[in-house]
Backbone as a printed PyTorch tensor [residue, N CA C, xyz], in Angstrom:
tensor([[[  1.0320,  -1.0330,  -0.1180],
         [  0.2960,   0.1200,  -0.0110],
         [  0.8680,   0.6220,  -0.1450]],

        [[  0.7550,   2.0330,  -0.9140],
         [  1.5270,   3.1340,  -0.7090],
         [  0.5300,   4.9050,   0.4390]],

        [[  1.7370,   5.6870,   0.6010],
         [  1.3890,   6.3960,   1.4980],
         [ -0.0750,   6.6080,   1.1050]],

        [[  0.5160,   7.1830,   0.0560],
         [ -1.5410,   7.9660,  -0.3190],
         [ -1.9830,   7.2770,   0.1780]],

        [[ -2.6080,   5.7290,  -0.1130],
         [ -3.7870,   5.4390,  -0.3310],
         [ -4.0720,   4.8090,   1.2660]],

        [[ -2.3590,   4.6710,   1.5460],
         [ -2.5790,   4.6590,   3.7960],
         [ -3.4480,   6.4150,   3.7390]],

        [[ -3.2560,   7.3930,   3.6700],
         [ -3.9060,   8.5310,   3.7320],
         [ -5.3370,   8.7550,   3.3360]],

        [[ -5.2750,   8.1050,   2.6880],
         [ -7.1380,   8.3160,   2.3140],
         [ -7.9540,   7.2910,   3.3600]],

        [[ -7.4670,   6.1630,   3.5000],
         [ -8.1030,   4.9220,   4.3440],
         [ -8.6440,   5.6930,   5.3910]],

        [[ -7.3830,   6.2490,   6.2330],
         [ -7.5250,   7.0220,   7.1370],
         [ -8.1180,   8.4420,   7.4380]],

        [[ -8.3920,   8.9860,   6.3390],
         [ -9.1230,  10.1240,   6.6110],
         [-10.5120,   9.7190,   6.3790]],

        [[-10.7970,   8.0800,   5.5440],
         [-12.0370,   8.0160,   5.6370],
         [-12.8280,   7.0870,   7.2590]],

        [[-11.9290,   7.0330,   7.9000],
         [-11.9630,   6.3710,   9.3150],
         [-13.3190,   7.0620,  10.2160]],

        [[-12.8350,   8.3910,   9.4250],
         [-14.3720,   9.6370,  10.1090],
         [-13.6940,   9.9190,  11.5660]],

        [[-14.5530,   9.8530,  12.1660],
         [-14.6220,  10.3080,  13.4930],
         [-14.6020,   8.9470,  14.4380]],

        [[-13.7740,   8.8590,  15.9800],
         [-14.1080,   8.0380,  16.7810],
         [-15.2580,   7.6190,  17.2000]],

        [[-16.3780,   8.3680,  17.2340],
         [-17.6210,   8.0840,  17.3120],
         [-18.0980,   6.6220,  16.5510]],

        [[-17.8870,   6.4070,  15.2270],
         [-17.5850,   5.5220,  14.3340],
         [-17.1150,   3.9320,  15.0350]],

        [[-16.8070,   3.7990,  15.9460],
         [-16.7180,   2.8360,  17.0120],
         [-16.4280,   2.6550,  17.9420]],

        [[-17.6480,   1.8640,  17.9870],
         [-17.4060,   1.1030,  19.5990],
         [-18.4400,   2.3970,  20.2180]],

        [[-19.7530,   2.7910,  19.4810],
         [-20.7360,   3.3890,  19.8000],
         [-20.5210,   4.9460,  19.6470]],

        [[-21.2730,   4.4800,  21.1490],
         [-21.4840,   6.3590,  22.1500],
         [-20.1860,   6.4900,  22.2210]],

        [[-19.0770,   5.5150,  23.1660],
         [-18.2960,   5.9610,  23.4970],
         [-17.0760,   6.6040,  23.4360]],

        [[-16.9120,   7.9020,  23.4210],
         [-15.8200,   8.3700,  22.6920],
         [-14.4230,   8.0990,  22.5560]],

        [[-14.9840,   8.3620,  24.2940],
         [-12.4820,   7.8260,  24.0990],
         [-12.5650,   6.7410,  23.6110]],

        [[-13.3340,   5.6230,  23.8110],
         [-13.4890,   4.3520,  23.1050],
         [-12.8930,   4.5320,  22.2170]],

        [[-13.6450,   4.7920,  21.4710],
         [-14.0670,   5.3000,  19.7540],
         [-12.7470,   5.3070,  19.7130]],

        [[-12.0870,   6.6370,  19.9410],
         [-11.2910,   7.4300,  18.6920],
         [ -9.9030,   6.4020,  19.1880]],

        [[ -9.7010,   6.2740,  20.7200],
         [ -8.5440,   4.8390,  20.9800],
         [ -8.3240,   3.4130,  19.5870]],

        [[ -9.7000,   3.5230,  19.3170],
         [ -9.7740,   2.5250,  18.2600],
         [ -9.9190,   2.5760,  17.3750]],

        [[-10.0730,   4.4060,  16.5410],
         [ -9.8760,   4.6790,  15.5530],
         [ -8.3940,   4.8740,  15.5390]],

        [[ -7.1710,   5.0840,  16.3230],
         [ -5.9010,   5.1530,  16.2640],
         [ -5.4090,   4.1550,  16.0230]],

        [[ -5.6120,   3.2310,  17.2580],
         [ -4.5080,   1.9780,  16.2600],
         [ -5.1420,   0.8240,  15.2170]],

        [[ -6.3510,   1.9730,  14.6250],
         [ -6.9300,   1.7080,  13.4810],
         [ -5.8940,   2.0970,  12.0180]],

        [[ -5.7600,   3.3860,  12.2340],
         [ -4.9550,   4.2110,  12.1470],
         [ -3.3580,   3.6610,  11.6430]],

        [[ -3.4320,   3.2750,  13.1010],
         [ -1.4100,   2.5610,  13.5290],
         [ -1.5090,   1.0860,  12.5160]],

        [[ -2.5790,   0.4560,  12.4740],
         [ -2.3380,  -0.7860,  11.6500],
         [ -1.8210,  -0.1670,  10.2470]],

        [[ -2.7240,   0.0680,   9.8620],
         [ -2.8520,   0.7150,   8.2560],
         [ -1.3360,   1.4750,   7.9010]],

        [[ -0.5970,   2.0220,   9.0810],
         [  0.1840,   2.6910,   8.3990],
         [  1.1300,   2.0150,   8.6810]],

        [[  1.1390,   0.7080,   9.1680],
         [  2.1630,  -0.3290,   9.5600],
         [  1.9100,  -1.3480,   8.2140]],

        [[  1.0670,  -1.1180,   7.5510],
         [  0.7870,  -1.3810,   5.8880],
         [  1.5890,  -1.1470,   4.7350]],

        [[  1.6610,   0.1440,   5.6000],
         [  2.2620,   0.8570,   4.5380],
         [  3.9810,   0.5600,   3.4840]],

        [[  4.1260,  -0.0900,   2.4100],
         [  4.6980,   0.0250,   1.6600],
         [  6.4160,   0.8300,   1.7500]],

        [[  7.4160,   0.7390,   2.4660],
         [  8.6410,   1.5520,   2.2180],
         [  9.7540,   1.4310,   1.9240]],

        [[  9.6240,   0.1560,   1.3160],
         [ 10.9540,  -0.7100,   0.5430],
         [ 11.2970,   0.7280,  -0.4000]],

        [[ 12.3860,   1.1480,  -0.6870],
         [ 13.0150,   1.7510,  -1.6810],
         [ 12.2800,   0.9330,  -3.2520]],

        [[ 12.0000,   1.9280,  -3.6600],
         [ 11.5050,   1.9540,  -5.5060],
         [ 12.4250,   1.9390,  -6.4240]],

        [[ 12.6620,   0.9940,  -7.2100],
         [ 13.5890,   1.0350,  -8.4700],
         [ 15.0220,   0.2880,  -8.0340]],

        [[ 16.2300,   0.9040,  -8.0790],
         [ 17.2060,   0.0110,  -8.2480],
         [ 18.1990,   0.5190,  -7.0120]],

        [[ 18.4330,   0.0030,  -5.7220],
         [ 18.8680,   0.7640,  -5.2140],
         [ 20.3660,   1.0140,  -5.2440]],

        [[ 21.1320,  -0.1670,  -6.7860],
         [ 22.7700,   0.0990,  -7.0010],
         [ 22.7340,   1.3710,  -7.8850]],

        [[ 20.8840,   2.0120,  -8.4070],
         [ 21.3290,   3.2880,  -9.5300],
         [ 20.6650,   4.1560,  -9.1350]],

        [[ 21.0250,   5.5850,  -8.9960],
         [ 20.3080,   7.0110,  -8.9710],
         [ 19.8830,   7.4000, -10.3460]],

        [[ 18.9090,   8.4420, -10.3930],
         [ 18.5380,   8.5680, -11.3040],
         [ 19.4580,  10.4710, -11.2520]],

        [[ 19.6030,  10.6110, -12.5490],
         [ 19.4780,  12.7090, -12.3770],
         [ 18.9270,  13.1090, -11.3530]],

        [[ 18.4720,  13.0200, -11.3690],
         [ 16.9920,  13.6660,  -9.9090],
         [ 17.0650,  13.7570,  -8.9260]],

        [[ 17.7490,  11.9400,  -8.7770],
         [ 17.5130,  11.4470,  -7.2200],
         [ 19.5760,  11.8630,  -6.9940]],

        [[ 19.6040,  12.3520,  -7.5990],
         [ 21.5280,  12.5200,  -7.5050],
         [ 21.2680,  14.0260,  -7.3500]],

        [[ 20.8530,  14.8120,  -7.9340],
         [ 20.1720,  16.4870,  -7.8540],
         [ 19.7200,  16.4560,  -5.7610]],

        [[ 19.0640,  15.4090,  -5.8820],
         [ 18.9540,  15.4690,  -3.8810],
         [ 19.8450,  15.0390,  -3.4000]],

        [[ 20.9150,  13.7670,  -3.4600],
         [ 21.4690,  13.6990,  -2.7020],
         [ 22.7380,  15.2080,  -2.6490]],

        [[ 22.8480,  15.6710,  -3.9600],
         [ 24.8560,  16.5150,  -4.3010],
         [ 23.3670,  18.3350,  -3.5490]],

        [[ 22.5470,  17.9370,  -3.2610],
         [ 21.5860,  19.4570,  -2.4920],
         [ 21.8130,  19.3160,  -0.9820]],

        [[ 22.1160,  18.3890,  -0.6440],
         [ 22.0390,  18.2970,   0.4200],
         [ 23.6520,  19.3600,   1.0920]],

        [[ 24.6760,  18.8400,   0.3000],
         [ 26.0030,  19.1990,   0.4690],
         [ 26.4850,  20.5400,  -0.1320]],

        [[ 26.1510,  20.7800,  -1.6530],
         [ 26.2540,  22.3750,  -2.0470],
         [ 24.8890,  22.7930,  -2.8580]],

        [[ 25.8040,  24.2930,  -2.4910],
         [ 24.1190,  24.9890,  -3.6050],
         [ 24.0020,  25.4020,  -4.7530]],

        [[ 23.2190,  24.9540,  -5.4150],
         [ 22.9620,  24.7800,  -6.9800],
         [ 21.4870,  24.6140,  -7.1450]],

        [[ 21.3980,  25.3420,  -8.8050],
         [ 19.8060,  25.3190,  -9.1460],
         [ 19.6070,  24.2400, -10.1360]],

        [[ 21.0580,  23.6420, -10.6930],
         [ 20.5910,  22.7670, -11.9940],
         [ 22.0260,  21.7960, -12.3250]],

        [[ 21.7650,  20.4460, -12.0990],
         [ 22.2970,  19.3620, -12.6430],
         [ 22.2360,  18.6060, -14.1240]],

        [[ 23.5980,  18.9110, -14.6590],
         [ 23.8120,  17.9710, -16.2260],
         [ 24.0370,  17.5150, -16.0870]],

        [[ 24.0990,  16.2000, -17.0420],
         [ 25.3020,  15.2540, -17.3890],
         [ 25.2780,  15.0370, -19.1930]],

        [[ 26.3580,  14.9690, -18.6470],
         [ 26.8920,  14.7240, -20.5650],
         [ 27.9390,  13.4300, -20.6480]],

        [[ 28.7090,  12.8300, -21.5400],
         [ 29.2400,  12.3500, -21.8630],
         [ 30.1810,  12.2710, -23.0800]],

        [[ 31.7170,  12.1330, -22.6310],
         [ 31.8430,  12.3140, -23.7720],
         [ 33.2780,  11.3220, -23.5760]],

        [[ 33.7970,  10.0130, -24.8440],
         [ 33.6860,   9.2550, -24.6350],
         [ 33.8430,   8.1140, -23.2980]],

        [[ 34.3610,   7.9760, -22.2610],
         [ 34.3510,   7.0150, -21.3700],
         [ 33.6860,   7.7380, -20.2730]],

        [[ 34.0860,   9.4100, -20.3620],
         [ 33.8390,   9.8190, -18.9170],
         [ 32.4600,  10.3870, -18.9750]],

        [[ 31.6960,  10.4520, -17.8830],
         [ 30.3310,  11.1230, -17.7310],
         [ 31.0570,  12.2390, -16.7340]],

        [[ 30.1940,  13.6040, -17.8260],
         [ 30.0380,  14.4130, -17.2100],
         [ 29.3170,  15.4120, -15.8010]],

        [[ 29.0090,  15.8360, -14.8520],
         [ 28.0380,  16.0660, -14.3110],
         [ 28.2500,  16.8500, -13.7880]],

        [[ 27.8570,  18.1820, -13.9870],
         [ 28.0970,  19.4890, -13.8480],
         [ 26.1370,  20.3480, -12.7950]],

        [[ 26.9720,  21.1540, -11.9320],
         [ 25.8750,  21.6470, -10.7270],
         [ 25.7410,  23.3830, -11.8970]],

        [[ 24.9560,  24.5350, -11.6380],
         [ 24.7240,  25.2650, -12.1880],
         [ 23.8090,  26.2890, -11.4860]],

        [[ 24.2320,  27.5710, -10.8870],
         [ 23.5010,  28.0850, -10.2610],
         [ 22.0300,  28.7720, -11.2270]],

        [[ 22.6580,  28.8280, -12.6680],
         [ 21.5740,  29.2270, -12.9570],
         [ 21.5140,  28.2580, -15.2160]],

        [[ 20.4370,  28.4270, -15.3410],
         [ 19.8560,  27.5460, -16.2020],
         [ 21.1890,  27.9750, -16.9180]],

        [[ 22.0640,  26.2190, -17.7640],
         [ 23.3170,  26.4250, -18.8730],
         [ 21.5790,  26.0380, -20.1730]],

        [[ 23.0350,  26.4920, -20.9040],
         [ 22.7530,  26.1650, -22.5870],
         [ 23.2560,  24.5310, -22.9550]],

        [[ 22.5470,  24.1130, -23.9230],
         [ 23.3320,  22.8210, -24.6520],
         [ 23.9540,  23.1360, -25.3650]],

        [[ 25.0220,  22.7260, -26.0500],
         [ 25.5970,  22.8510, -27.6050],
         [ 25.9430,  21.3580, -28.3950]],

        [[ 24.5150,  21.6290, -29.1880],
         [ 24.8880,  20.4820, -29.9460],
         [ 25.7530,  20.3650, -30.5700]],

        [[ 26.8380,  20.7550, -31.0800],
         [ 27.3530,  21.3050, -32.1070],
         [ 28.6650,  20.2570, -31.5630]],

        [[ 28.6960,  19.9130, -29.8980],
         [ 29.7520,  19.6120, -28.9890],
         [ 29.3460,  18.4730, -28.1300]],

        [[ 28.3210,  18.8370, -27.9510],
         [ 27.7100,  17.2650, -27.5110],
         [ 27.7660,  17.8920, -25.7460]],

        [[ 27.2470,  19.3400, -25.1840],
         [ 27.8640,  19.5920, -23.8770],
         [ 27.3430,  20.5940, -23.6050]],

        [[ 27.0930,  20.7870, -22.2700],
         [ 25.9720,  22.5000, -21.2480],
         [ 27.0490,  22.5840, -21.8860]],

        [[ 26.5820,  23.8990, -21.3560],
         [ 27.8600,  25.3430, -21.5930],
         [ 28.5510,  24.9510, -20.1490]],

        [[ 30.2160,  25.9700, -20.0210],
         [ 31.1280,  25.9840, -18.7030],
         [ 30.5890,  27.5940, -17.7860]],

        [[ 29.5150,  28.4090, -18.8290],
         [ 29.3330,  29.0100, -17.8600],
         [ 28.4470,  28.9590, -16.8980]],

        [[ 28.4430,  29.7060, -16.1450],
         [ 28.3260,  29.6030, -14.4580],
         [ 27.9420,  28.3390, -13.8800]],

        [[ 28.6780,  27.2570, -14.4330],
         [ 28.6500,  26.2180, -13.2470],
         [ 29.5010,  26.5100, -11.9570]],

        [[ 28.5530,  26.1860, -11.0460],
         [ 29.0600,  26.6620,  -9.7230],
         [ 30.4050,  25.0910,  -9.1870]],

        [[ 29.7820,  24.1480,  -9.9770],
         [ 30.7550,  22.8800,  -9.5290],
         [ 30.8080,  21.4420, -10.6580]],

        [[ 31.7430,  21.3460, -11.0560],
         [ 32.3070,  20.3940, -11.6890],
         [ 32.8060,  18.5180, -11.1280]],

        [[ 31.9600,  17.9060, -12.3650],
         [ 31.9050,  16.9960, -10.8150],
         [ 32.2280,  15.9850, -12.6550]],

        [[ 33.6190,  15.2980, -12.3030],
         [ 33.7020,  14.4670, -13.5040],
         [ 34.1700,  12.8750, -13.1780]],

        [[ 33.1820,  11.7530, -13.4810],
         [ 33.7430,  10.7260, -12.7020],
         [ 33.3400,   9.1450, -14.5000]],

        [[ 34.1690,   8.5770, -14.0970],
         [ 33.8300,   7.3490, -14.5400],
         [ 32.5110,   6.4080, -13.8990]],

        [[ 31.8470,   5.4070, -14.7270],
         [ 30.7840,   5.0320, -13.8240],
         [ 31.7320,   3.9210, -12.7410]],

        [[ 32.9480,   3.6160, -12.9530],
         [ 33.1250,   2.8020, -12.7910],
         [ 33.3320,   3.6120, -11.2140]],

        [[ 33.8350,   4.5370, -10.9880],
         [ 34.5880,   5.1950,  -9.9480],
         [ 33.5010,   5.1630,  -8.7450]],

        [[ 32.2270,   5.5140,  -8.9400],
         [ 31.2580,   5.3990,  -8.5880],
         [ 30.8120,   4.4130,  -7.5530]],

        [[ 30.0060,   4.8560,  -6.6160],
         [ 29.3810,   4.4780,  -5.9760],
         [ 28.2070,   2.6540,  -6.1460]],

        [[ 27.8050,   4.0660,  -6.3420],
         [ 26.6610,   3.9180,  -7.9320],
         [ 26.0430,   4.0480,  -9.0000]],

        [[ 25.3220,   3.5070,  -9.7760],
         [ 25.6200,   3.6580, -11.1590],
         [ 24.8000,   5.1180, -12.0150]],

        [[ 24.9060,   5.7920, -12.5470],
         [ 23.5760,   6.9150, -12.8470],
         [ 22.7870,   6.1160, -13.7670]],

        [[ 21.4810,   6.7050, -13.3720],
         [ 20.0520,   5.6080, -14.4650],
         [ 20.3090,   6.6360, -15.2520]],

        [[ 20.0080,   6.8550, -16.2730],
         [ 19.9930,   8.3870, -17.3460],
         [ 18.9440,   7.1170, -18.6660]],

        [[ 18.4370,   6.4010, -18.2630],
         [ 18.1520,   5.7380, -19.6520],
         [ 16.2910,   7.0100, -19.7220]],

        [[ 15.8630,   7.5040, -18.9970],
         [ 14.6790,   8.2160, -18.9730],
         [ 14.6980,   8.9790, -19.9320]],

        [[ 15.6230,   9.3990, -20.3330],
         [ 16.7130,  10.4040, -21.5890],
         [ 16.8290,   9.4060, -22.8750]],

        [[ 16.3200,   8.4720, -23.0990],
         [ 16.8370,   8.1870, -23.9710],
         [ 16.0500,   8.0980, -25.0860]],

        [[ 16.2850,   8.1510, -26.2360],
         [ 15.4120,   8.7930, -27.3650],
         [ 14.6160,   7.1640, -28.0240]],

        [[ 14.7150,   7.7260, -29.0730],
         [ 13.9250,   6.4050, -30.0650],
         [ 14.4300,   5.2970, -30.2700]],

        [[ 15.5160,   5.2580, -30.5450],
         [ 16.7290,   4.5120, -31.2490],
         [ 17.1660,   3.9970, -29.6370]],

        [[ 16.9490,   4.1070, -28.6350],
         [ 17.7540,   3.2440, -27.4300],
         [ 19.0940,   4.3910, -26.8500]],

        [[ 19.1900,   5.1350, -27.6000],
         [ 20.4760,   6.7060, -27.3270],
         [ 20.3270,   7.3130, -26.5190]],

        [[ 21.0360,   7.9630, -25.2180],
         [ 20.6050,   9.1830, -24.6360],
         [ 20.8580,  10.1780, -24.9660]],

        [[ 19.9160,  10.9350, -24.9690],
         [ 19.3800,  12.1190, -25.1740],
         [ 19.8920,  13.4480, -24.1500]],

        [[ 21.5360,  13.4760, -24.4600],
         [ 22.2410,  14.3810, -22.9280],
         [ 21.3150,  15.8520, -23.2480]],

        [[ 21.0230,  16.0220, -24.4100],
         [ 20.6220,  17.7610, -24.9930],
         [ 19.7010,  17.9100, -23.4040]],

        [[ 18.9200,  16.2310, -23.1430],
         [ 17.6140,  16.4870, -22.1500],
         [ 17.8510,  16.3040, -20.6010]],

        [[ 19.5440,  16.0070, -19.9970],
         [ 19.9880,  15.3130, -19.4580],
         [ 19.9450,  16.6940, -18.0370]],

        [[ 19.6140,  16.9240, -18.2060],
         [ 19.0820,  18.2190, -17.0150],
         [ 17.9960,  18.4630, -15.8110]],

        [[ 18.3460,  18.9560, -14.7150],
         [ 17.3680,  18.5460, -13.7640],
         [ 16.7240,  19.9190, -13.0610]],

        [[ 15.9790,  20.3840, -12.1770],
         [ 16.1730,  21.1180, -11.8040],
         [ 15.6980,  20.5630, -10.2820]],

        [[ 17.4370,  21.1550,  -9.6300],
         [ 17.8740,  20.9600,  -8.2720],
         [ 16.1200,  21.9080,  -6.9270]],

        [[ 15.7090,  21.2060,  -6.3690],
         [ 15.2130,  21.4340,  -5.5260],
         [ 14.9930,  20.9600,  -3.8750]]])
């Protein structure tokens, strides 16, 4: 069960008067117990592959350490270039890279050096190739 589904069920519990007739306090106690049971059923296992991070997930983690607004990715040979920006950067189709202007921090990593792989599969084009011009997320 998702958290949203649990919230909906708990809202539907109504008031404590629905439980144990007119005994108001016992009704609320039972309702709270039922709410706890519902929350215990929430699936809190991580979604997706724990050995991979999407660009958005990586931005969330990096935001805990660095101050930036946008995160981009592009590949040159075997190296994956990740850059953080204060302002939205431009993508240069001719060179298949994101601009270096306004970059606040550069991270250059070869995939094998990372603890987890970066999953850019959501940016694949019709041919199955990563469209790096779309590999940008706003860090919130």
